[in-house]
Coordinates of C-alpha atoms and ligand atoms in Angstrom, one line a residue:
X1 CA -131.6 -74.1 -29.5
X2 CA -131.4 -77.9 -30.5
X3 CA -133.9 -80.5 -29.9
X4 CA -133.3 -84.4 -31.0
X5 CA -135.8 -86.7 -31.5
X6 CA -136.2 -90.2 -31.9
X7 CA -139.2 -91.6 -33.9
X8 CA -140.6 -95.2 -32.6
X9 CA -142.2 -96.5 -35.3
X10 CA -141.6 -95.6 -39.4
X11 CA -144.6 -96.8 -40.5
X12 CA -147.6 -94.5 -42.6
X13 CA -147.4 -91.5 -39.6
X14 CA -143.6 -92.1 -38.8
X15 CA -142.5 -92.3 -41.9
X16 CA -144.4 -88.9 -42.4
X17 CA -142.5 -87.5 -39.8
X18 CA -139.2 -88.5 -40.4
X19 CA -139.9 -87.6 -44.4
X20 CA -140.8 -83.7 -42.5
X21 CA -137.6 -83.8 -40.1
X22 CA -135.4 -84.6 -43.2
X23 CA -137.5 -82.0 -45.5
X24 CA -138.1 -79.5 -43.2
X25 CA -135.9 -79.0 -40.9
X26 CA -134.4 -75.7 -42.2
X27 CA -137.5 -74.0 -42.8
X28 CA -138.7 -75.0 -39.3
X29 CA -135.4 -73.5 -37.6
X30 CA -136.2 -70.6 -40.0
X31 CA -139.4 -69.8 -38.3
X32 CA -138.9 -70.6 -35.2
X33 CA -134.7 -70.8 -34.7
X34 CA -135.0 -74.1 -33.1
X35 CA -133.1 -77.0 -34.6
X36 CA -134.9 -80.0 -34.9
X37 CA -132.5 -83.6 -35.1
X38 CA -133.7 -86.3 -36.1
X39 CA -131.6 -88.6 -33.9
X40 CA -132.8 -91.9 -33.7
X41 CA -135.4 -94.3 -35.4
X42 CA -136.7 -97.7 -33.9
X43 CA -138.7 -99.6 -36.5
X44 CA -138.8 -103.2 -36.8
X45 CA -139.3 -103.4 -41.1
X46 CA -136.5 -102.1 -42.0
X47 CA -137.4 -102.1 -45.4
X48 CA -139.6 -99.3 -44.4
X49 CA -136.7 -96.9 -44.2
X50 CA -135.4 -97.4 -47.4
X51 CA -137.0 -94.1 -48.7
X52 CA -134.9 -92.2 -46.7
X53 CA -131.6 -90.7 -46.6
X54 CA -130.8 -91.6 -42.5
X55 CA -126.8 -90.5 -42.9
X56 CA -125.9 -89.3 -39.2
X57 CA -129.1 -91.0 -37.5
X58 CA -128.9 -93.9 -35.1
X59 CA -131.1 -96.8 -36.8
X60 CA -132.4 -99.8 -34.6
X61 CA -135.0 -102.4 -34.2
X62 CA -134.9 -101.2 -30.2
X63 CA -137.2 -99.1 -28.5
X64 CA -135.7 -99.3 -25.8
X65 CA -132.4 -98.3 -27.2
X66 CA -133.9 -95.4 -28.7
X67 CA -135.5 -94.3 -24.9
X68 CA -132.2 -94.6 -23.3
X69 CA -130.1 -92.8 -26.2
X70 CA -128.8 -89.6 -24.9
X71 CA -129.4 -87.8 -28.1
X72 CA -132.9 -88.1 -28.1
X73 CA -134.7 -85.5 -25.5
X74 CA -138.1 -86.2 -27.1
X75 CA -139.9 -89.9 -27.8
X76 CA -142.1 -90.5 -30.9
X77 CA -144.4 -93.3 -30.3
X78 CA -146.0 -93.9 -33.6
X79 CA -146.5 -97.2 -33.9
X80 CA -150.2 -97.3 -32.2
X81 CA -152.4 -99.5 -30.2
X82 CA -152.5 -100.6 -26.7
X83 CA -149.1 -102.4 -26.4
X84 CA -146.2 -102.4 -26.4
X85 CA -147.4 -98.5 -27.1
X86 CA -148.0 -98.2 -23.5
X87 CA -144.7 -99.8 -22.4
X88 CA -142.8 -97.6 -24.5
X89 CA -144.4 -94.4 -23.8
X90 CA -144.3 -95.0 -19.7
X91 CA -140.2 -96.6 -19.9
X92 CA -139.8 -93.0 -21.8
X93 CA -141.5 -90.7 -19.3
X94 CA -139.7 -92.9 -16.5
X95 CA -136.3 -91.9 -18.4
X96 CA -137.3 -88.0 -17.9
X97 CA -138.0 -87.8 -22.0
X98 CA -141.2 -86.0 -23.3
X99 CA -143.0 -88.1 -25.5
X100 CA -145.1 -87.3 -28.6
X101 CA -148.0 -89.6 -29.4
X102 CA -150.8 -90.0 -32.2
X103 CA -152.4 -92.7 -30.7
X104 CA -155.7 -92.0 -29.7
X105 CA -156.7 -95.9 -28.3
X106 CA -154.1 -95.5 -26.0
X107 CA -155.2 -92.1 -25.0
X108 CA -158.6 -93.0 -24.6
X109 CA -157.7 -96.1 -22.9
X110 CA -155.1 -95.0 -20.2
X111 CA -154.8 -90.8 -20.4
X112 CA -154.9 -90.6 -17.0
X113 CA -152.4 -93.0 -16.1
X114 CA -149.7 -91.5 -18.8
X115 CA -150.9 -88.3 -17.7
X116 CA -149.9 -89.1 -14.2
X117 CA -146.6 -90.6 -14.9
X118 CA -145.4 -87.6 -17.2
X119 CA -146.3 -85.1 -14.2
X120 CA -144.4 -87.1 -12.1
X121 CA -141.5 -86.8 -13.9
X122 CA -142.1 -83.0 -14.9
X123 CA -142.0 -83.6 -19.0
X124 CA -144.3 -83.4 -21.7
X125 CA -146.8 -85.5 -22.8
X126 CA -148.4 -84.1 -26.3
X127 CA -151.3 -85.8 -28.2
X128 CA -152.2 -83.0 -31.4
X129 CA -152.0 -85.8 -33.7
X130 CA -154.4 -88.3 -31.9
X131 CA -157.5 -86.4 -32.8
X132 CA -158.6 -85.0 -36.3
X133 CA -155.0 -85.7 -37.8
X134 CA -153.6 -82.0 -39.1
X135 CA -156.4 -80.1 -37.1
X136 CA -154.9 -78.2 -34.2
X137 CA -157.9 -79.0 -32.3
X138 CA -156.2 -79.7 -29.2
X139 CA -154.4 -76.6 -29.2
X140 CA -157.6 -74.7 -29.5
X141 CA -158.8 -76.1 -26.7
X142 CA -156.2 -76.0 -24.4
X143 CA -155.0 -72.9 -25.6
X144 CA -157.1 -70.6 -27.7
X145 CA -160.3 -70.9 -26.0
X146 CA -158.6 -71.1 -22.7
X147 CA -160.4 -68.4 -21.2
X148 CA -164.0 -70.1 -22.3
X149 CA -166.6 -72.3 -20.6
X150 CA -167.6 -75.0 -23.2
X151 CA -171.3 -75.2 -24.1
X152 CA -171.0 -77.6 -26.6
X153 CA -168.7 -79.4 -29.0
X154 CA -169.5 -81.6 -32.1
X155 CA -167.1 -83.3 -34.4
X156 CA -166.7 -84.8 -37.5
X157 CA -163.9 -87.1 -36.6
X158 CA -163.8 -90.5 -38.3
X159 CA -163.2 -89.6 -42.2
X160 CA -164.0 -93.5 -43.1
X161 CA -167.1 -93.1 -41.5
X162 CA -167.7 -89.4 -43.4
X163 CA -166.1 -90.9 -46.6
X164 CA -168.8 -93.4 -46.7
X165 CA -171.8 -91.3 -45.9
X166 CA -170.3 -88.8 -48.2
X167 CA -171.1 -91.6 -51.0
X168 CA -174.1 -92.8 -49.8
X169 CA -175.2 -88.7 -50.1
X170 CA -173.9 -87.9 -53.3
X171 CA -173.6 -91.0 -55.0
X172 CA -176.2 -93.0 -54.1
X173 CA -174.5 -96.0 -52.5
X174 CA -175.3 -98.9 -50.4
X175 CA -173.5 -98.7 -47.4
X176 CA -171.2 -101.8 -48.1
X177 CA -170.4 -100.5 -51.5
X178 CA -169.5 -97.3 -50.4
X179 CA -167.3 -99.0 -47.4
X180 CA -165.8 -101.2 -49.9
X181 CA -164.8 -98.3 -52.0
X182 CA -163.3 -96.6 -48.7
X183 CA -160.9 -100.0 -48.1
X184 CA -160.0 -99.9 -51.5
X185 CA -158.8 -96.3 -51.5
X186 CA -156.9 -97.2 -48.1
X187 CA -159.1 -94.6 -45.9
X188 CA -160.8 -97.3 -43.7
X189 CA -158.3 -99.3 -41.2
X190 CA -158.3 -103.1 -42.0
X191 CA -160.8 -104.6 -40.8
X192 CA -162.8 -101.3 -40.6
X193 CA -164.5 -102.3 -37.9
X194 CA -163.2 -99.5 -35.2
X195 CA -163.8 -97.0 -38.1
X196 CA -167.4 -97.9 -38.9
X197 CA -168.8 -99.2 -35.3
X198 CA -168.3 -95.9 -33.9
X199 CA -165.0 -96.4 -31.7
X200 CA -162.5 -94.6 -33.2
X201 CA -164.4 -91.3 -32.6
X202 CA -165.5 -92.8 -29.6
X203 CA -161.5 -92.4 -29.0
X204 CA -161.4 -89.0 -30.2
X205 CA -164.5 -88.0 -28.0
X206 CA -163.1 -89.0 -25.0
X207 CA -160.0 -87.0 -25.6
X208 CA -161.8 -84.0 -26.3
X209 CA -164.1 -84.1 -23.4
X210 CA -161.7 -85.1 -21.3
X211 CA -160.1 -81.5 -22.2
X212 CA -163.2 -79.4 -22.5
X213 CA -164.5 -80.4 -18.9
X214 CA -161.6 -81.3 -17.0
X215 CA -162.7 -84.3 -16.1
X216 CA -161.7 -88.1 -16.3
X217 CA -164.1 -89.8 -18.4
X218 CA -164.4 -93.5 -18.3
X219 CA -164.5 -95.0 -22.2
X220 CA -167.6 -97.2 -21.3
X221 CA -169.7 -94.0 -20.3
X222 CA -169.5 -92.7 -23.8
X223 CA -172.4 -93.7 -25.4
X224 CA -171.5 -95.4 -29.1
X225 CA -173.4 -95.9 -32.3
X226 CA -171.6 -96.4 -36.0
X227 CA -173.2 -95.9 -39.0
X228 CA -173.7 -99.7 -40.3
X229 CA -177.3 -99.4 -39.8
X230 CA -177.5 -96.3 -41.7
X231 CA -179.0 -97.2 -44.9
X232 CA -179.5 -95.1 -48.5
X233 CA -182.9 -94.8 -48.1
X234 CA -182.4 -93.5 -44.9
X235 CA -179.7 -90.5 -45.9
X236 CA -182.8 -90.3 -48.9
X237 CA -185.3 -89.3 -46.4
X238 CA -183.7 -87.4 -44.5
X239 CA -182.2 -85.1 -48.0
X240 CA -185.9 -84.8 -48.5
X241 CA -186.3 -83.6 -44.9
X242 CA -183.8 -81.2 -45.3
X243 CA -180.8 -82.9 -43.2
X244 CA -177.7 -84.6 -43.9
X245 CA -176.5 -87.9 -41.9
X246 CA -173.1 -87.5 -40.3
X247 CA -171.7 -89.7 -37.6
X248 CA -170.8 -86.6 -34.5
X249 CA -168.8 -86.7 -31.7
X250 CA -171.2 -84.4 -29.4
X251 CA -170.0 -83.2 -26.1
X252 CA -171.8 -80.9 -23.9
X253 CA -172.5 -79.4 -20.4
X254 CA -175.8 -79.9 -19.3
X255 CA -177.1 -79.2 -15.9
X256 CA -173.6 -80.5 -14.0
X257 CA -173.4 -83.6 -16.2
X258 CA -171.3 -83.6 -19.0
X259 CA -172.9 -85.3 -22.7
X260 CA -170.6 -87.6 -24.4
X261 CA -171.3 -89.7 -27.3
X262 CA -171.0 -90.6 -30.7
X263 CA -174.2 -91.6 -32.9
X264 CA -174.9 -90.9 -36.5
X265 CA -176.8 -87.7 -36.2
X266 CA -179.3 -85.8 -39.0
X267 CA -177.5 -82.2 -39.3
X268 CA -179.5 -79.7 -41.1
X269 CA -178.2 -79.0 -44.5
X270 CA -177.1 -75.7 -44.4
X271 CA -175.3 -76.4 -40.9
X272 CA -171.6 -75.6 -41.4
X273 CA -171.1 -79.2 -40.8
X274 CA -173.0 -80.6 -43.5
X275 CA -170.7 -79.5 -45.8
X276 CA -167.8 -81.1 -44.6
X277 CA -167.5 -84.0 -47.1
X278 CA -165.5 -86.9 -48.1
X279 CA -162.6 -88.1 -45.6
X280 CA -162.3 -84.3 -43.9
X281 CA -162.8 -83.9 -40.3
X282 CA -164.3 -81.1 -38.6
X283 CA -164.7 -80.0 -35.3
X284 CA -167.7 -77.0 -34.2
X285 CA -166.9 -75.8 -30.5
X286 CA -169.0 -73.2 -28.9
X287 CA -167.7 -70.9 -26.3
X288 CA -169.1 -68.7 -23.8
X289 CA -166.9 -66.1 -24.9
X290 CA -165.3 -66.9 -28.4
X291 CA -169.3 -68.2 -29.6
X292 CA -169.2 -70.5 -32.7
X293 CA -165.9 -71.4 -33.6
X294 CA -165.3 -74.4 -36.5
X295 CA -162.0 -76.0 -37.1
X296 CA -161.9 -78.2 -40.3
X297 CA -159.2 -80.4 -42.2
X298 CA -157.7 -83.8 -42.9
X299 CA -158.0 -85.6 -39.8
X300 CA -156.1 -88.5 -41.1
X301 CA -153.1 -89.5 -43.4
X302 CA -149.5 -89.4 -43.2
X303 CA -148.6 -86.1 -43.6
X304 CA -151.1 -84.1 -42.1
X305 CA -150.8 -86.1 -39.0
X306 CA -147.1 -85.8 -39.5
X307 CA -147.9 -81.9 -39.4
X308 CA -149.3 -82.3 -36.0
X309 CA -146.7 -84.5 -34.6
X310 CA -143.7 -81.9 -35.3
X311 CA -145.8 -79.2 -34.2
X312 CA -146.3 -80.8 -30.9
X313 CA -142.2 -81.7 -31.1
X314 CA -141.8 -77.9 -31.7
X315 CA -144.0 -76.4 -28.7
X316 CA -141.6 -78.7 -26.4
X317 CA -138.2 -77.8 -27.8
X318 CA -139.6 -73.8 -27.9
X319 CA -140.8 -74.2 -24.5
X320 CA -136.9 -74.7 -23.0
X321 CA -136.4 -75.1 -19.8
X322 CA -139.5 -73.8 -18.3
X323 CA -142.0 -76.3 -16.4
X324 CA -144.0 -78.5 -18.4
X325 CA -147.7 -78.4 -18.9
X326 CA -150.3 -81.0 -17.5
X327 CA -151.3 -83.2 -20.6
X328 CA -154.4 -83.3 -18.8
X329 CA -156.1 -80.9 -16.0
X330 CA -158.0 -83.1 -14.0
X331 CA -160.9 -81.4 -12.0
X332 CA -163.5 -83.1 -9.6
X333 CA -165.1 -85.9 -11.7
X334 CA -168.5 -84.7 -13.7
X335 CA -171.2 -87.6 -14.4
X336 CA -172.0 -88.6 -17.6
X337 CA -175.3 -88.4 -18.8
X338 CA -177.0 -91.3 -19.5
X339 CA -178.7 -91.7 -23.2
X340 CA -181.8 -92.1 -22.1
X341 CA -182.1 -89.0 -20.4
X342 CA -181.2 -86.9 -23.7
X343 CA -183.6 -84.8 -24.8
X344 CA -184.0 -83.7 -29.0
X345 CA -185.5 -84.7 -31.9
X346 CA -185.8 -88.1 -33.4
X347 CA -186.0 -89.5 -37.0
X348 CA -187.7 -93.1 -37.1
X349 CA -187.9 -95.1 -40.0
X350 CA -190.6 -98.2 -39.6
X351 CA -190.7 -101.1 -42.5
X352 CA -194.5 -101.9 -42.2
X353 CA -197.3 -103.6 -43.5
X354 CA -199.2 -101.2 -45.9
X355 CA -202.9 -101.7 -44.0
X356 CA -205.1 -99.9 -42.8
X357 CA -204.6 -98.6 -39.1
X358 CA -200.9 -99.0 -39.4
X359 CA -200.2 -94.9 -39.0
X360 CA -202.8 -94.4 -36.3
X361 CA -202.0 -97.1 -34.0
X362 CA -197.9 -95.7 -34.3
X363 CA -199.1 -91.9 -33.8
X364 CA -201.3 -93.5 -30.8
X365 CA -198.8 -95.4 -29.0
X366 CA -196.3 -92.6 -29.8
X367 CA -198.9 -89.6 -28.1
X368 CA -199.3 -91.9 -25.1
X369 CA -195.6 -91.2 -24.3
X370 CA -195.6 -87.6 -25.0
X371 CA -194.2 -87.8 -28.3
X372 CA -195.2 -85.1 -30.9
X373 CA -194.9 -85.7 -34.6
X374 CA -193.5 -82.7 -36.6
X375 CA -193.4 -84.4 -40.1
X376 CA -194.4 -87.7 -41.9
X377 CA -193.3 -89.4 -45.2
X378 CA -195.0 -92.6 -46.7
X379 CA -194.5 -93.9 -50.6
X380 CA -196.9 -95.2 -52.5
X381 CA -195.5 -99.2 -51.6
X382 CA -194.0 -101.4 -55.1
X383 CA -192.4 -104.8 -55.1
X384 CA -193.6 -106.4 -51.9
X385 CA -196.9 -105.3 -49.3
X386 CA -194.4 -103.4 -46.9
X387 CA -193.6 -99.7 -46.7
X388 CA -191.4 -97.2 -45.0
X389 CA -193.3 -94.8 -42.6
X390 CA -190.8 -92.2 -41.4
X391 CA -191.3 -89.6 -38.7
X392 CA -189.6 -86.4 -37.8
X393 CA -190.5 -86.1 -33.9
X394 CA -190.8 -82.6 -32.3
X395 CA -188.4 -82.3 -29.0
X396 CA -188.7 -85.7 -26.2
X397 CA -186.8 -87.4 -23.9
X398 CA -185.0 -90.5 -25.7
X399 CA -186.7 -92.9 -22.8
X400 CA -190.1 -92.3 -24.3
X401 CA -188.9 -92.5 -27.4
X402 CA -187.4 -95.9 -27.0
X403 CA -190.0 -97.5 -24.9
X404 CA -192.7 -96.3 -27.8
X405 CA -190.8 -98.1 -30.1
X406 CA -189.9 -101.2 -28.0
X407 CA -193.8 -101.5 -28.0
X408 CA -194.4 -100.7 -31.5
X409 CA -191.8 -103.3 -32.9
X410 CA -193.8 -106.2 -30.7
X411 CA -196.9 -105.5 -32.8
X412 CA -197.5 -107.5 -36.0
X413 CA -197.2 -104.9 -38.7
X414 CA -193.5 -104.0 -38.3
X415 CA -191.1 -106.3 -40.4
X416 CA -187.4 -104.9 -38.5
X417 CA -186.5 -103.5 -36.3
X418 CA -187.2 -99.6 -36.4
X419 CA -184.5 -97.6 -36.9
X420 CA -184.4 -94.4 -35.1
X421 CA -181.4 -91.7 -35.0
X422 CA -181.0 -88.2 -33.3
X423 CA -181.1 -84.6 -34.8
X424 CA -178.5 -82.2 -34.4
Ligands
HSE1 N1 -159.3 -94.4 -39.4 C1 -159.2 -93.1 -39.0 C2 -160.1 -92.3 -39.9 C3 -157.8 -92.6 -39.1 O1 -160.7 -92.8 -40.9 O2 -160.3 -91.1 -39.6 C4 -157.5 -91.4 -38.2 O3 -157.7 -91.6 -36.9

C-alpha cells in the first residue's frame, strides 16, 4: 500500500517530518508494509529546505497547489496559528484529503467546525501532535481507554511553564530568570506570553476534554491561571509543606458538570507528577476501569512532535479504504463548572504587617466563612516590618475562600495582594 503526503509548512515540526519521511521511510514500510511518499512540500523560506535531499518531490511556495496535487492523499498543516491554518486545512478537507495537524490554537479554537467539515467529506482529521508533542495521549484516549468513563485527568502540558518551575524548585530562581533562561534555550515561544499565562495548556485542555467527555467545550469556559505570579518563596513554602508547584491541566466529572481548567496547582511530592521535571510533559488519567494510568514524555520539539505527526499519517494510510473516524464524538453538551464552585484545598500566602493581631483577625475572618486551617508558617521578619503568613486550608468551596480574602486584602495590614493557589 502507498500513501503520499504533502507537508504545509517546513519549519521546526515540518522540517521534522520531512527529515522522518526521508529517514525513515523504509523502516516504517518495514513495520507496517505501508509506503509512505513524501510528495509534496509548500513552504514559503525556501532556505528552510536546504537540509534536505527533495530529489522526486514537488517543491512550492503554494498551499493550494499542494491541496490540489493528485499525489498527495494526506495534508500536513504545520505551519500553526489561526490563519491561513484554517483556510488550508478546510480547502483540504473540501478536496476529500485527510489532513494531519499539530496545531492546537486552531484546535482549540475551531475543533468543532473542522470536525464537521472532515465528516462531511468522510476523511480524516488527526491531531496526536497538537497535545503533549511525542505523547500518544490522544490515542490513549480515544483508543486504549475506550471502554472507560473518565473520572479525572491532570496534565503537565506546557514544558516552558514546567521548565521554569523546574528551576525555580531546584535551582532556586526568580521567576524571570528562570523564564529568561527558558527563551534562551529556545523552549518558551517568542514572546512567551501564551506559554507562561496559562493558554497554551489552556489549548491542550480543551482538546483533551473535549475527548474525554464528548462534549463541545467553549475556550472561555476553561478557567486559566499561568504561573507569573508564582514566586520562589512561594515553590519554598510549599517544599517545606511537602508539595511541588506545577501548572495542571485538570479535567473532571463532577456531579454532570464537567471541571476544566488550568492553574498552577501544589502536587504532593511523592505524587507521580512531581517528578516530572524540566521541559517533559505528562499526562495522569484515571479510569473506571483501567484506574491510574500516567503517560509521560517530550511534549514539545521537532522530532518528537514529528513522531506524532507520521504516526497519525500512518493510522490513515493503514486504515485503507475503510470509513473514517469522527475527529471528535460530540455528545449532548455537559456544563462547565464554574471556579467558584470548586471545592479542595488552598495555599494562601499574605505579605503582612508583623503586629500584633495580625494572625487572629485572618483565622477570624477565615472561620466566619467556614474555612479551616490545617497548617501555618510565619519567619521571624528581617529587612523591612512585613512578613509572609502562609496557610494550608483544610477542604472549602473556592467562593468562601475568595470572598475571605477579598475582605482580608481591604484591611490595613496586608501590603499585596494575597496570593492563593489550589492543591492537587
Ligand atoms: N510552547 C509549548 C511548550 C510547545 O512549551 O510546551 C508545545 O506545545
Amino acid at each position: 500500500m502507498k500513501c503520499g503526503v504533502g507537508v504545509i509548512g517546513a519549519g521546526t515540526v515540518g522540517g521534522g517530518v520531512v527529515k522522518t519521511l526521508l529517514a525513515n521511510r523504509a523502516l516504517m514500510k518495514g513495520k507496517t508494509g505501508v509506503e509512505l511518499r513524501l510528495a509534496h512540500v509548500a513552504e514559503l523560506r525556501q532556505e528552510c529546505l536546504k537540509e534536505f535531499d527533495l530529489t522526486g518531490v514537488t517543491v512550492s511556495a503554494d498551499a493550494a497547489a499542494l491541496i490540489a496535487d493528485p499525489a498527495v492523499n494526506v495534508v500536513c498543516e504545520l505551519i500553526g496559528g489561526l490563519e491561513p491554518a484554517k483556510k488550508f486545512i478546510l480547502a483540504a478537507l473540501n478536496a476529500k484529503k485527510h489532513v494531519v495537524t499539530a496545531n492546537k490554537m486552531l484546535l482549540a479554537h475551531a475543533g468543532p467546525e473542522l470536525a464537521r467539515a472532515a465528516i462531511a467529506n468522510g476523511v480524516e482529521l488527526r491531531y496526536e501532535a497538537a497535545v503533549a508533542g511525542g505523547i500518544p495521549i490522544i490515542k490513549a484516549l480515544r483508543e486504549g481507554l475506550v471502554a472507560n468513563s473518565i473520572q479525572v485527568a491532570y496534565g503537565i502540558l506546557n514544558g516552558t511553564c514546567n521548565y521554569i518551575l523546574s528551576r525555580m524548585t531546584y535551582d532556586n530562581m526568580e521567576f524571570d530568570d528562570a523564564l529568561n533562561l527558558a527563551v534562551r534555550l529556545g523552549f518558551a515561544e517568542t514572546p512567551p506570553d501564551l506559554d507562561i499565562e496559562g493558554h497554551d495548556t489552556a489549548h491542550k485542555c480543551q482538546i483533551l476534554a473535549s475527548l474525554a467527555y464528548s462534549t463541545e467545550i467553549d475556550l472561555k469556559d476553561i478557567y486559566v491561571e499561568g504561573i507569573t505570579k508564582v514566586t520562589h518563596a512561594d515553590v519554598a513554602y510549599a517544599r517545606e509543606m511537602g508539595y511541588l508547584i506545577k501548572l495542571l491541566a485538570v479535567i473532571r466529572a463532577v456531579d454532570g458538570e464537567v471541571e476544566a481548567r488550568v492553574h498552577p496547582t501544589l502536587v504532593p511530592e511523592d505524587h507521580l507528577l512531581a517528578s516530572v521535571r524540566n521541559e517533559f510533559n505528562a499526562i495522569h488519567v484515571t479510569g473506571d476501569i483501567a484506574d491510574s494510568t500516567l503517560y509521560y514524555g517530550r511534549g514539545a520539539g521537532r522530532m518528537p512532535t514529528a513522531s506524532a505527526v507520521l504516526a497519525d499519517i500512518m493510522d490513515i494510510a493503514r486504515r485503507g479504504d475503510a470509513p473514517a473516524p469522527a475527529p471528535f464524538v460530540y455528545g449532548p453538551r455537559r456544563p462547565i463548572r464554574a471556579i467558584g464552585s470548586l471545592t479542595g484545598r488552598y495555599y494562601v500566602r499574605f505579605n503582612t504587617l508583623d503586629e500584633p493581631g495580625v494572625l487572629g483577625k485572618i483565622c477570624t475572618i477565615l472561620g466566619d466563612r467556614g474555612v479551616s486551617i490545617a497548617s501555618v508558617i510565619q519567619k521571624e521578619r528581617h529587612e523591612d516590618n512585613f512578613v509572609h503568613v502562609v496557610l494550608m486550608t483544610h477542604e472549602t468551596v473556592e467562593s468562601s475562600i475568595r470572598s475571605a480574602l477579598a475582605e482580608i486584602d481591604q484591611i490595613g495590614f496586608v501590603q499585596e495582594k494575597t496570593h492563593v493557589l489550589r492543591v492537587l
